XYZ file of C-alpha atoms in Angstrom:
422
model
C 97.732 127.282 117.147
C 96.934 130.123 118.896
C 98.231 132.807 117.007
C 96.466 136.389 116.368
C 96.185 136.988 112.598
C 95.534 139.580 110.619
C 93.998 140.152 107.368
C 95.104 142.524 104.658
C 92.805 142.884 101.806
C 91.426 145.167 98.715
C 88.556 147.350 98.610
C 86.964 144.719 96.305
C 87.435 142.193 99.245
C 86.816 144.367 102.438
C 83.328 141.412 103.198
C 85.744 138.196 102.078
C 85.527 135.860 104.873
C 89.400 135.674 105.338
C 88.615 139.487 106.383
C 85.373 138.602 109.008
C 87.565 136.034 110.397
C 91.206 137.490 111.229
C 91.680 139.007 114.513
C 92.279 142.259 112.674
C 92.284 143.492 109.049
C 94.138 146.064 107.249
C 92.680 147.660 103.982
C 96.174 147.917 101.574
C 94.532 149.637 98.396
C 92.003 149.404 95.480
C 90.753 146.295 93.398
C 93.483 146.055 90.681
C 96.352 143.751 92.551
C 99.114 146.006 91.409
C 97.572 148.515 93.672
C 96.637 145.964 96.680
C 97.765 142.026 96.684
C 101.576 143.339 94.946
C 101.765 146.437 96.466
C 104.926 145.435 99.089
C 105.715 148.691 100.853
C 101.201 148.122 101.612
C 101.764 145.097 103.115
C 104.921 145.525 105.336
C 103.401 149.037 106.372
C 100.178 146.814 107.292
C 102.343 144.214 109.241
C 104.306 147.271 111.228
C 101.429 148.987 112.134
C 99.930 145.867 113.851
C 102.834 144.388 115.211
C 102.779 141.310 113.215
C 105.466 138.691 113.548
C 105.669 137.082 110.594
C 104.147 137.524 107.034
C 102.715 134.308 105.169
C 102.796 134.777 101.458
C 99.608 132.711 100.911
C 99.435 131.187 97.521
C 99.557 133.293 94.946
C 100.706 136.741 94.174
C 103.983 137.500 96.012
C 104.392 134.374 97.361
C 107.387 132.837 95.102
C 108.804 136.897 95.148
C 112.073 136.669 95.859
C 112.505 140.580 96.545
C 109.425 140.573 98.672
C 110.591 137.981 101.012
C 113.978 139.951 101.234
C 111.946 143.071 102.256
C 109.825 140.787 105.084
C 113.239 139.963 106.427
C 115.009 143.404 105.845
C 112.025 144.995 108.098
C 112.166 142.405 111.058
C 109.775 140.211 110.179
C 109.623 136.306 109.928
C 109.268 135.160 105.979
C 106.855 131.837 106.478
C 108.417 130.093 103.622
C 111.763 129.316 101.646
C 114.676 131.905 101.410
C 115.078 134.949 99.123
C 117.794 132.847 97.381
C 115.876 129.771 97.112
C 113.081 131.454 95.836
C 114.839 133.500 92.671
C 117.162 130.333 92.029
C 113.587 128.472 91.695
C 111.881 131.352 90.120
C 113.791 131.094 87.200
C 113.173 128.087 85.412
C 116.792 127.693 82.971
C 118.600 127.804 86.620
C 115.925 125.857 87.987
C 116.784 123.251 85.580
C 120.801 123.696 85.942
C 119.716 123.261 89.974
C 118.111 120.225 89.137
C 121.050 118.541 87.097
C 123.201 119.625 89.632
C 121.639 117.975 92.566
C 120.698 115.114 90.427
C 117.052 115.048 89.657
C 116.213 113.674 86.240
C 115.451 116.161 83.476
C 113.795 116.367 80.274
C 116.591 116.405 77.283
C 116.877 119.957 76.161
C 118.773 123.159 75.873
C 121.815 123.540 78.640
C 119.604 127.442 79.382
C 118.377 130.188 77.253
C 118.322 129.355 73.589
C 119.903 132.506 72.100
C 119.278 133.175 68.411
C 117.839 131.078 65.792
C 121.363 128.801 64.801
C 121.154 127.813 68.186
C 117.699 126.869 68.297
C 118.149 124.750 65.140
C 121.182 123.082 66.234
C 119.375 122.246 69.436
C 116.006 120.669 67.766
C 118.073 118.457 65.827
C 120.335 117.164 69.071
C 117.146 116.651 70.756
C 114.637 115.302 67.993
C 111.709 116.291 66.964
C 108.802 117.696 68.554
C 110.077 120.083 70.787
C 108.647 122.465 73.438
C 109.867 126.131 73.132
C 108.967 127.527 76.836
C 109.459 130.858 78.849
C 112.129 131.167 81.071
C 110.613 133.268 83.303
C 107.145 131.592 82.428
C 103.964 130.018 84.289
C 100.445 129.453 83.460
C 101.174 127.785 79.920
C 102.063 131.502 78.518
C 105.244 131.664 76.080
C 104.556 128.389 75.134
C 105.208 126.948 71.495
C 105.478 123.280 70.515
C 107.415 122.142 66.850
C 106.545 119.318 65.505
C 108.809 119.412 62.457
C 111.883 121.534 61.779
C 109.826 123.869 59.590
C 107.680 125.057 62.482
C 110.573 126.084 64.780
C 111.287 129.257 63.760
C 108.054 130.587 63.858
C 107.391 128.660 66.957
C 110.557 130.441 68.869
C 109.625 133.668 67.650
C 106.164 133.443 68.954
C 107.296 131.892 72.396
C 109.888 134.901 72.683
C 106.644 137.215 71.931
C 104.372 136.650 74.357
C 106.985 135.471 76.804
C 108.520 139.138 76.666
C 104.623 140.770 76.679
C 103.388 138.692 79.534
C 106.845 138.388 82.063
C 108.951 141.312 80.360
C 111.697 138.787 79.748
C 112.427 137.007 76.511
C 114.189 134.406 77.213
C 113.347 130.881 76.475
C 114.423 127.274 76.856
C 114.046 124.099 74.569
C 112.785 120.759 75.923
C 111.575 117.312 74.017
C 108.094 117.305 73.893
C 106.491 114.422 75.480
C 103.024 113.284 73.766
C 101.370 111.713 76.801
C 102.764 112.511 79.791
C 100.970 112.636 83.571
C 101.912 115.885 85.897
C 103.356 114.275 89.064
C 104.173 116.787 92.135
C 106.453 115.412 95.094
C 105.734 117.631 98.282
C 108.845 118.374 99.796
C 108.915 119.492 103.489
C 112.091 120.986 105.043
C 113.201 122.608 108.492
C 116.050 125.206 109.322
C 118.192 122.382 110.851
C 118.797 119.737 107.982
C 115.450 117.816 108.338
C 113.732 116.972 105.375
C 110.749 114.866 104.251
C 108.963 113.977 100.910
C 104.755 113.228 101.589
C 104.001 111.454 98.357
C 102.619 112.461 95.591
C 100.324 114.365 93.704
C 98.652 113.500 90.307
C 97.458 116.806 88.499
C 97.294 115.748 85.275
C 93.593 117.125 84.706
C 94.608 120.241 83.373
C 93.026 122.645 80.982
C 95.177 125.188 79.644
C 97.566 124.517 81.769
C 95.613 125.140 84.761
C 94.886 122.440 87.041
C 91.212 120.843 86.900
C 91.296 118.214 89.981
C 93.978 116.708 91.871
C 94.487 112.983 93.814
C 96.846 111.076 95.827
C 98.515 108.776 95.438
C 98.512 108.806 91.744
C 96.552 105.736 89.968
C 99.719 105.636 87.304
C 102.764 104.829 90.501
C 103.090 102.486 92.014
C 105.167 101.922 95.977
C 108.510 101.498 94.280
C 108.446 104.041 91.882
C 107.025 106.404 94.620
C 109.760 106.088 97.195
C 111.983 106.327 94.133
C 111.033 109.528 93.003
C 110.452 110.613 96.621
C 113.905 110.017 97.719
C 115.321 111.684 95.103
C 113.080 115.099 95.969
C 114.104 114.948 99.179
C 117.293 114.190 98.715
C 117.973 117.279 96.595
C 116.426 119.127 99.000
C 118.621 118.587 102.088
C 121.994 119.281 99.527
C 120.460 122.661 98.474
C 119.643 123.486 102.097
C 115.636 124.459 101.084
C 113.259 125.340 104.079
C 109.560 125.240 104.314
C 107.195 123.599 101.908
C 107.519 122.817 98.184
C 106.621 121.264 95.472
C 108.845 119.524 92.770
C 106.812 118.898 89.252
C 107.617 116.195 87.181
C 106.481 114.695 83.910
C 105.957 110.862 84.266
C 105.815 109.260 81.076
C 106.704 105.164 80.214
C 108.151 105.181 83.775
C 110.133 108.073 83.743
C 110.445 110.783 85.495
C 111.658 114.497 84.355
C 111.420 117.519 86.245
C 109.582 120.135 84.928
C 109.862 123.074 88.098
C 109.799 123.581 91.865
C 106.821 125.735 93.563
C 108.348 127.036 96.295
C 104.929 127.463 98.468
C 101.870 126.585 99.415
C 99.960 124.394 96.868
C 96.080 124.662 96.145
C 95.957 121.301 95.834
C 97.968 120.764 99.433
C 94.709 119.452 100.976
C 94.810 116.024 99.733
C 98.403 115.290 100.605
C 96.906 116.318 104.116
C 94.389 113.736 103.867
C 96.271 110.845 102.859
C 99.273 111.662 105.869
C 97.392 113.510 108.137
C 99.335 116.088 108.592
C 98.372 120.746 108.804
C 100.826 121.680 106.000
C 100.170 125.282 107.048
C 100.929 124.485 110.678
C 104.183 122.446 109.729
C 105.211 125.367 107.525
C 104.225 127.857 110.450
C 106.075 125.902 112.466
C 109.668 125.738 110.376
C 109.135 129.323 110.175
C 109.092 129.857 114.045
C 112.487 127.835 113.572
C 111.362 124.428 115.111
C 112.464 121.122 113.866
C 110.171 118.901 112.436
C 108.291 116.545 114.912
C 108.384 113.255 112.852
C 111.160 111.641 110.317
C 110.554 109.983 107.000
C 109.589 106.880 108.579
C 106.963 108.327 110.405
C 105.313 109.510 107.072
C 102.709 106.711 106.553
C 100.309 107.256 103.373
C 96.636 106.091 103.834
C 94.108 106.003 101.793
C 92.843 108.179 98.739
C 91.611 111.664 98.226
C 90.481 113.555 95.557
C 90.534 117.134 95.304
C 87.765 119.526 92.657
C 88.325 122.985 91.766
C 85.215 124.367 92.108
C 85.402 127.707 89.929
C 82.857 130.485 89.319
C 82.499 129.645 85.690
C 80.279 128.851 83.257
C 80.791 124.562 83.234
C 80.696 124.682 79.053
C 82.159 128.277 77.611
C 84.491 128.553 81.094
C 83.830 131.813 80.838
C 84.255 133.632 84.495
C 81.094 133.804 86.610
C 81.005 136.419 88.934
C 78.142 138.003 91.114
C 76.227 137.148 94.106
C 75.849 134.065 96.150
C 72.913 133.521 96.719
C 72.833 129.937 98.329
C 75.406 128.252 99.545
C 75.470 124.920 101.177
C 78.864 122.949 101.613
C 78.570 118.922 101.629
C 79.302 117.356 104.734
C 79.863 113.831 106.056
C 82.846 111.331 106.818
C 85.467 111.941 104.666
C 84.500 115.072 102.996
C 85.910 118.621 104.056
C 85.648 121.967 101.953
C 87.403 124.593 101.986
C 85.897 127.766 100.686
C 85.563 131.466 101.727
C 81.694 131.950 100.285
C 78.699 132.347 101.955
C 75.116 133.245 101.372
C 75.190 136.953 100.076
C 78.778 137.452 99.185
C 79.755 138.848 95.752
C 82.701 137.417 94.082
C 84.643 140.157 92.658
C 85.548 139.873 89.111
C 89.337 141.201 89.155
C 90.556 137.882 90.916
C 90.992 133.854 90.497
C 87.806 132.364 90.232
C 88.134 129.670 92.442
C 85.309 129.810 94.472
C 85.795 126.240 96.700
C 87.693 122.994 96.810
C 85.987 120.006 97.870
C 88.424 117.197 99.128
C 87.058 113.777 99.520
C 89.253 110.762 101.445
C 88.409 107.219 101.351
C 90.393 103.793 102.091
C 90.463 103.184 98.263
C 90.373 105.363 95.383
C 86.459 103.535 94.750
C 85.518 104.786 98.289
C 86.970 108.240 97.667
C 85.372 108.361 94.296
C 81.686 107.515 95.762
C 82.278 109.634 98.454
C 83.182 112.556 95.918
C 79.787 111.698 93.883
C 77.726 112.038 96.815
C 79.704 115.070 97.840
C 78.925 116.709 94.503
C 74.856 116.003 94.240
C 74.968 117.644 97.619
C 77.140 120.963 96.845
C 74.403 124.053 96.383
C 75.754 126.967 94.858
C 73.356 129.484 93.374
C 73.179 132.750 92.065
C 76.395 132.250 89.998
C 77.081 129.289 87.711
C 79.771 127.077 88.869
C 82.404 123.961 87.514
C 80.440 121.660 89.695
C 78.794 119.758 86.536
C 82.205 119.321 84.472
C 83.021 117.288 87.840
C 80.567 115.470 87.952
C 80.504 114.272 84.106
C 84.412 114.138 84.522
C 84.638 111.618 87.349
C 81.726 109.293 85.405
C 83.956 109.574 82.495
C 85.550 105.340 82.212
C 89.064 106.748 81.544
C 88.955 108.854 84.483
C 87.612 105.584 86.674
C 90.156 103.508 85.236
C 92.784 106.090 86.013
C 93.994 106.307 82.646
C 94.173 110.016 81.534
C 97.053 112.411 80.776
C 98.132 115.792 80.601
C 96.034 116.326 77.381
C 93.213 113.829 78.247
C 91.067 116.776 79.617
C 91.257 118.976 76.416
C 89.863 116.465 74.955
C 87.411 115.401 76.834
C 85.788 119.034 77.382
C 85.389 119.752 73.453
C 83.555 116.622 72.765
């Protein structure tokens, strides 16, 4: 597009490639990401001091911060994503779910908001039926999470999810949901401008999760079909353009005997954002540069034409059987090429991953015309990945798209949990 960028970054990332390649870079602190990546008052000094424009959050770390995006705007700068009050309504996942009622998008039966005290909780289990899911309000990552499978293990279920909710968010507060048994994790993206505009690009299926962390991605999903997909899609985007969101998101659902209930909204950039691009053929970063600069979008819903499959891997520096992280130097590095396959990865021959951060290391995207073509492609793609020096996910991939279930597209949230401890 044209646009100068610059880079800030930790100590423990001064030779990333994001930092080679930016037009300038700005040093914000030491390794730990209190000190550096979360440090706000860092990163707007960084942006003043080289004239920036506009901030973009990235994907992680302040990204869905409400109060950071309300100190981007407060100091003059452009906020490339939703609104401060989008973001904390989102953020918070009991008035994420009133949001969701409200603007009618279908739920999961549960608890109204925060379950408060153990009469409550009760009463609530028994309106809903047994099992239940005891979750965080203020949760993410699968932490302050408790299921009850019988009215005996609720109590010490909701006093565990109110534990380590409080210890890892410093907020107590939970919710109750019904507790689905084999459900898939379907994601609608959601694009949006500042003048009324918005658009739904398919889905996602991330249902390849392992502790609630997300293994591999595709779209469309193997479990929708066009009908329920437009359904669904319609009703995102619908919901959208009555709360007045801007920029890209994500709604989650669970999809289970052809239902859908919403389980949160990500109000950024996904990791798993490259497929969508595949199968529409459309920069999500430059769209949501774009609505940022305050232009409309360039296309309407009818213009949104999916084609194709793709198939996104995770490619983390981890041991492929313990999962324990992997960090150290790169020794080799050799990205597979070819129609159809892209990768998008900051390593290179000699860089040392740090060990304080994510351990995603690449993502290697694979399109086809059909989900067979993609899933050749993706096997080729993966004999031809080299990463040495550190040991990588790259053979869990490679048993875990031979696996029949997975080539049959039958697999749910709790299919890869399974599949990983036999």
């Amino acid at each position: 597009m044209g646009i100068r960028t610059v880079a800030v970054h930790s100590t423990a990332d001064a030779d990333a490639m994001h930092v080679r390649l930016a037009d300038e870079s700005v040093c914000i602190g030491p390794p730990p990401s209190r000190d550096s990546y979360l440090n706000m008052p860092a990163i707007i000094s960084a942006a003043t001091i080289t004239g920036a424009d506009a901030i973009h959050p990235g994907i992680g770390f302040l990204s869905e911060n409400a109060r950071f995006a309300q100190m981007v705007e407060e100091h003059g700068f452009v906020f490339i994503g939703p609104s401060p009050e989008h973001l904390a309504l989102m953020g918070d996942k009991v008035q994420a779910k009133d949001a969701a009622i409200r603007f009618e998008i279908p739920v999961v039966p549960g608890s109204e908001g925060e379950i408060r005290g153990e009469a409550e909780a009760l009463a609530c289990a028994r309106k809903v039926g047994f099992p239940v899911l005891i979750k965080a309000a203020a949760g993410g990552g699968g932490k302050g999470m408790r299921v009850a499978n019988v009215e005996a293990e609720l109590m010490p279920a909701y006093s565990m999810a109110r534990s380590e909710a409080m210890k890892a968010f410093g907020n107590d507060a939970v919710y109750m949901e019904k507790y689905l048994s084999h459900p898939r994790h379907i994601e609608i993206q959601i694009l949006a401008d500042n003048h009324g505009n918005v658009v739904h690009l398919g889905e996602r299926d991330c249902s390849l999760q392992r502790r609630h962390q997300k293994v591999l991605e595709e779209a469309p999903s193997p479990a929708l079909n066009a009908k329920q997909r437009a359904h669904i899609g319609g009703i995102a985007a619908d919901a959208m353009t009555k709360m007045g969101y801007r920029s890209l998101g994500t709604i989650e659902f669970l999809f289970q005997d052809g239902e859908f209930y919403f389980i949160e909204m990500n109000t950024r950039l996904q990791v798993e954002h490259p497929v969508t691009e595949m199968i529409t053929g459309l920069d999500l970063v430059r769209e949501q540069i774009r609505v940022g600069s305050g232009a409309p979008l360039g296309f309407t819903q009818n213009d949104v034409v999916i084609s194709g499959h793709s198939i996104e891997c995770r490619i983390n520096a981890e041991d492929p059987e313990t999962f324990l992280p992997s960090p150290g130097k790169v020794v080799d590095f050799h990205a597979p090429g070819g129609l159809g396959v892209r990768v998008d990865s900051a390593l290179y021959g000699g860089y040392r991953i740090p060990p304080q951060y994510d351990s995603l290391a690449a993502k290697l995207i694979v399109h086809g015309k059909s989900r067979n073509e993609c899933l050749m492609r993706l096997r080729r793609a993966l004999e031809e990945m080299v990463i040495t020096g550190i040991k990588t996910s790259t053979p869990l991939h490679q048993r875990l798209i031979a696996a029949p279930d997975f080539l049959n597209g039958e697999y749910d949230i709790r299919w890869l949990e399974k599949f990983v401890a036999r």
